[in-house]
Coordinates of C-alpha atoms in Angstrom, one line a residue:
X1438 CA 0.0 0.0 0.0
X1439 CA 1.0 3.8 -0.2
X1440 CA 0.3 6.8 1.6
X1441 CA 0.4 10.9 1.1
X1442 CA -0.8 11.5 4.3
X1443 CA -2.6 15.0 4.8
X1444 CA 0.0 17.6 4.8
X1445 CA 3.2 15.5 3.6
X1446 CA 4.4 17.0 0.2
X1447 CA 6.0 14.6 -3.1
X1448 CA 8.4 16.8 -5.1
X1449 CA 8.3 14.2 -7.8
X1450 CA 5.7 12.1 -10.1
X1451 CA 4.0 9.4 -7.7
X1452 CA 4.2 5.4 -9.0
X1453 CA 2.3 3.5 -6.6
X1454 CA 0.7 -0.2 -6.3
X1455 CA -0.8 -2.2 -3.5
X1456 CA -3.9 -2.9 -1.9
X1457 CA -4.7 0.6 -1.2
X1458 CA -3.2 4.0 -2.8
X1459 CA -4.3 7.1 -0.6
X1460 CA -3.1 10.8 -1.5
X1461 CA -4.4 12.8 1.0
X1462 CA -1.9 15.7 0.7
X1463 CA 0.0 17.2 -2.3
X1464 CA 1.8 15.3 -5.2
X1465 CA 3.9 18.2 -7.2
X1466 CA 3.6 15.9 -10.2
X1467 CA 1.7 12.8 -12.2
X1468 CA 0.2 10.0 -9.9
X1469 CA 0.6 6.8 -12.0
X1470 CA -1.0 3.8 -9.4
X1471 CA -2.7 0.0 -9.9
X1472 CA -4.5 -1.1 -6.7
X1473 CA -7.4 -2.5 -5.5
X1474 CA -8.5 1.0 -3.7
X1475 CA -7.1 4.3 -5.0
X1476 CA -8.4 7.2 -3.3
X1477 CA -7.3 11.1 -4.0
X1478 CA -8.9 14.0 -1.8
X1479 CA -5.5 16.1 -1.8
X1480 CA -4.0 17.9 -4.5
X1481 CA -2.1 16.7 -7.6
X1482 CA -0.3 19.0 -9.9
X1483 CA -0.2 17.2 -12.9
X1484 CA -2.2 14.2 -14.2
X1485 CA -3.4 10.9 -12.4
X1486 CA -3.5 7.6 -14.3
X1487 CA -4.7 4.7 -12.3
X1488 CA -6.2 1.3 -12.7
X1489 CA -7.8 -0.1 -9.5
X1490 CA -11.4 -2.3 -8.5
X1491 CA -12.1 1.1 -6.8
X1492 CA -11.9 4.6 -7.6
X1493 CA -12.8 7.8 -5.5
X1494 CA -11.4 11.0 -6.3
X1495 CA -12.7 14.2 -4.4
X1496 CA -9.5 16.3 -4.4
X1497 CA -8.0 19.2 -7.0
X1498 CA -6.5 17.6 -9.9
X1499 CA -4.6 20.6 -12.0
X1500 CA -4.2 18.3 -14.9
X1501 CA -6.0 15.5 -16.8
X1502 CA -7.7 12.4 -15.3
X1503 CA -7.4 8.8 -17.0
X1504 CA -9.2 6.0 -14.7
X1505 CA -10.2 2.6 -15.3
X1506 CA -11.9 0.2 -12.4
X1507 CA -15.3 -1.7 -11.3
X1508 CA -16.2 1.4 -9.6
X1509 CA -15.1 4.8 -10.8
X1510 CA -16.3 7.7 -8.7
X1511 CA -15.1 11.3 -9.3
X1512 CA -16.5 14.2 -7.2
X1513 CA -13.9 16.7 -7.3
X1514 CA -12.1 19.7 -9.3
X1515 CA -10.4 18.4 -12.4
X1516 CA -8.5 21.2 -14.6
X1517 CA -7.9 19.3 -17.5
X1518 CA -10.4 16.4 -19.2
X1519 CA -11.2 13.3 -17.3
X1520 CA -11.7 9.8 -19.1
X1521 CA -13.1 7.0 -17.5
X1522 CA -13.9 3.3 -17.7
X1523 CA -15.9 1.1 -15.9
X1524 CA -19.1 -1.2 -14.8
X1525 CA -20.1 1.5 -12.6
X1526 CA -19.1 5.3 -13.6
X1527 CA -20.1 8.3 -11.3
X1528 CA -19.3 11.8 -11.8
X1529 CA -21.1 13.7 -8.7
X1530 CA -22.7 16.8 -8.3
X1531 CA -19.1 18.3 -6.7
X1532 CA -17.6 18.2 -10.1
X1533 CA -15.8 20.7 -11.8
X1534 CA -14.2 19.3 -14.7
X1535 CA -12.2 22.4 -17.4
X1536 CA -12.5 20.4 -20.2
X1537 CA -13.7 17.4 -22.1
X1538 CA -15.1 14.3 -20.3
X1539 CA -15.5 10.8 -21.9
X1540 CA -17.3 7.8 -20.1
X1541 CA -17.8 4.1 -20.6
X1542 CA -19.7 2.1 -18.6
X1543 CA -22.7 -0.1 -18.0
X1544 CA -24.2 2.7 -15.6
X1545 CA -23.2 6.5 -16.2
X1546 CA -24.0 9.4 -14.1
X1547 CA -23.1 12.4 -15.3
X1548 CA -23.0 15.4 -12.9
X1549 CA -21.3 19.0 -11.7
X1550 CA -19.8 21.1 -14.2
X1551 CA -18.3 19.9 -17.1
X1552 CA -16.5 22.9 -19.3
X1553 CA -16.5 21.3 -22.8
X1554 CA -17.7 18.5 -24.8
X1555 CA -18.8 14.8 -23.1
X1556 CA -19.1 11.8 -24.8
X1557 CA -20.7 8.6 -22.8
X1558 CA -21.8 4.7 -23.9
X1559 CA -23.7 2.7 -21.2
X1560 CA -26.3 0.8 -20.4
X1561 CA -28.1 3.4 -18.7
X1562 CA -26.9 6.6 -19.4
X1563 CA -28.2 9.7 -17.1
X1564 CA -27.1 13.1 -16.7
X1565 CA -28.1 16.0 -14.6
X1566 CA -24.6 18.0 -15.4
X1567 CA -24.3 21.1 -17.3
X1568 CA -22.7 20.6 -20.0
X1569 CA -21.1 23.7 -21.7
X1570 CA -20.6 22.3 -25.3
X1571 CA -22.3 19.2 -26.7
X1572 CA -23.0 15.8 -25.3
X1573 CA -22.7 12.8 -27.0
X1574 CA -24.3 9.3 -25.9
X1575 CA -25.0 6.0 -26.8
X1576 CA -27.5 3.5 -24.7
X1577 CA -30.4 1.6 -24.0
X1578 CA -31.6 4.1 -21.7
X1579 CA -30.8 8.0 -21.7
X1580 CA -31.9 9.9 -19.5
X1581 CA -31.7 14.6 -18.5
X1582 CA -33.1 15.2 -15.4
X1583 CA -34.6 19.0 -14.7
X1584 CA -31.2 20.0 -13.5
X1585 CA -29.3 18.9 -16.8
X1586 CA -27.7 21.8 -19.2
X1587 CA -26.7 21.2 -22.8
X1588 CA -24.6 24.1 -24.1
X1589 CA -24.4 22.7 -27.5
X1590 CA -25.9 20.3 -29.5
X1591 CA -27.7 17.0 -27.8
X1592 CA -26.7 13.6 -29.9
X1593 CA -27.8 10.5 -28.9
X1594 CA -27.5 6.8 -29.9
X1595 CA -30.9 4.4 -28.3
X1596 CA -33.8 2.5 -30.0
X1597 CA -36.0 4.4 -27.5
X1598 CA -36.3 8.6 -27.1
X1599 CA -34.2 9.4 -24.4
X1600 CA -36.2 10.5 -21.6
X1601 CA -35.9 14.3 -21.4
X1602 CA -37.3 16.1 -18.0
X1603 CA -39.1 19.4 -18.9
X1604 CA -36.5 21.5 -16.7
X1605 CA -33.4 20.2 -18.7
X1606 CA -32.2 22.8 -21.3
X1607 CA -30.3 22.3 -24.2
X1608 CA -29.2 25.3 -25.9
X1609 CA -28.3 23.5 -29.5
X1610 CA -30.3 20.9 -31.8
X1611 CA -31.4 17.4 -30.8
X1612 CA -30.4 14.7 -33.2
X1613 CA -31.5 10.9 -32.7
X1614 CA -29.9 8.5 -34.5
X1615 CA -31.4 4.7 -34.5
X1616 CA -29.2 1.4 -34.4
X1617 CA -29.7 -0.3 -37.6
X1618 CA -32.4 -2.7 -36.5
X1619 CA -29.9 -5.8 -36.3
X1620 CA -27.6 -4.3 -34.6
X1621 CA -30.6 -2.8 -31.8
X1622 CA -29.2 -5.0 -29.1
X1623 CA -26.0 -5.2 -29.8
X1624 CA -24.3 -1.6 -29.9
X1625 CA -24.2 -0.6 -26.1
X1626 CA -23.1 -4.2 -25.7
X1627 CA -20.2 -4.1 -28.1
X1628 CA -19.2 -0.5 -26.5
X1629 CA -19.2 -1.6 -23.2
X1630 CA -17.2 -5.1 -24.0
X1631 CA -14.3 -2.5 -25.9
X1632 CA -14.2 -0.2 -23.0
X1633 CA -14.0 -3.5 -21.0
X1634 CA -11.2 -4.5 -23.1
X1635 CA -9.4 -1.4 -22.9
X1636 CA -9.4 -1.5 -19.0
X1637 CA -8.1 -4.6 -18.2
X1638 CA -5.4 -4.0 -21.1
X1639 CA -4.9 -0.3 -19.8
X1640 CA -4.7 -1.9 -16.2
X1641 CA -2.1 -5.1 -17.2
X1642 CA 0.4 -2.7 -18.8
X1643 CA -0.4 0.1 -15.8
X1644 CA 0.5 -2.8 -13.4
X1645 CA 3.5 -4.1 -15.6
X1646 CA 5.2 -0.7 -15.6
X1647 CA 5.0 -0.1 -12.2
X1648 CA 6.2 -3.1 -11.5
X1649 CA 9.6 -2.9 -13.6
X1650 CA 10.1 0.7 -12.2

């Protein structure tokens, strides 16, 4: 396991593995980590790339976020873009993302602030963020709640209308483009099992690195 405990400062990029990886203070570069817990409420200064089972992230990141686990969960201020993978994928109403977000998962929640484009495939798909550019999404289920904001234009993917609440705005057109009837079933399904791919591949090498550092 490894620690930045609250307060303790790491003048360099952070490579960390173990069961749990916990930066509670300040990292004054990249956080590369593979774990089975990876938490971050402190402050990193560059980027954080981490595989893990689960992922929390509530602190300042000043650069870009790239995450891949079971349970991806970020709630916190994020200067660059964030990109993230998993079964379960949860960006909360805390967030403040600068730029572009992409996430893959079987359930998305989409939340907070996000200051560019976002582009999502899930199962379920549901979004109450405001969204400053367009928003992009693919899945059985799509769902805006009253509280959602699309800056741009609204795209989406689904055999069914997504399910709009009569508070959501979206500034720009509405497009909705059908699966080709054969393939009805099988898009989210074949987005999610690439995204799937991509994680466990992202995680081996993530490990592997580490590992020979």
């Amino acid at each position: 396991s490894a620690r930045v405990a609250e307060g303790e400062v790491v003048n360099s990029t952070l490579y960390a593995s173990g069961q749990d990886v916990k930066v509670l203070g300040t990292v004054e570069g990249d956080v590369f980590c593979a774990a089975q817990n990876v938490e971050i409420s402190g402050i990193v200064q560059g980027d954080v790339i981490c595989a893990a089972q689960n992922i929390t992230i509530t602190g300042i990141v000043e650069g870009n976020v790239r995450v891949a686990g079971q349970f991806v969960s970020i709630n916190g201020n994020v200067s660059g873009s964030a990109t993230a993978l998993g079964m379960s994928v949860d960006m909360g109403s805390g967030n403040v993302i600068g730029r572009d977000v992409t996430a893959f998962g079987q359930a998305v929640t989409l939340d907070g602030t996000i200051g560019r484009d976002t582009l999502t495939a899930g199962s379920s798909v549901m979004s109450s963020a405001k969204i400053s550019r367009d928003l992009n999404a693919t899945g059985d289920t799509i769902e805006l709640t009253s509280a959602a904001t699309v800056g741009g234009s609204f795209t989406y993917t689904s055999t069914p209308n997504a399910t709009v609440a009569s508070g959501a705005q979206i500034v720009g057109e509405t497009q909705h483009l059908l699966p080709e009837e054969t393939q009805a079933t099988e898009t989210v399904t074949s987005k999610t099992s690439y995204a799937m791919s991509v994680l466990y591949s992202f995680g081996s090498f993530l490990i592997l690195g580490i590992v020979l550092l």
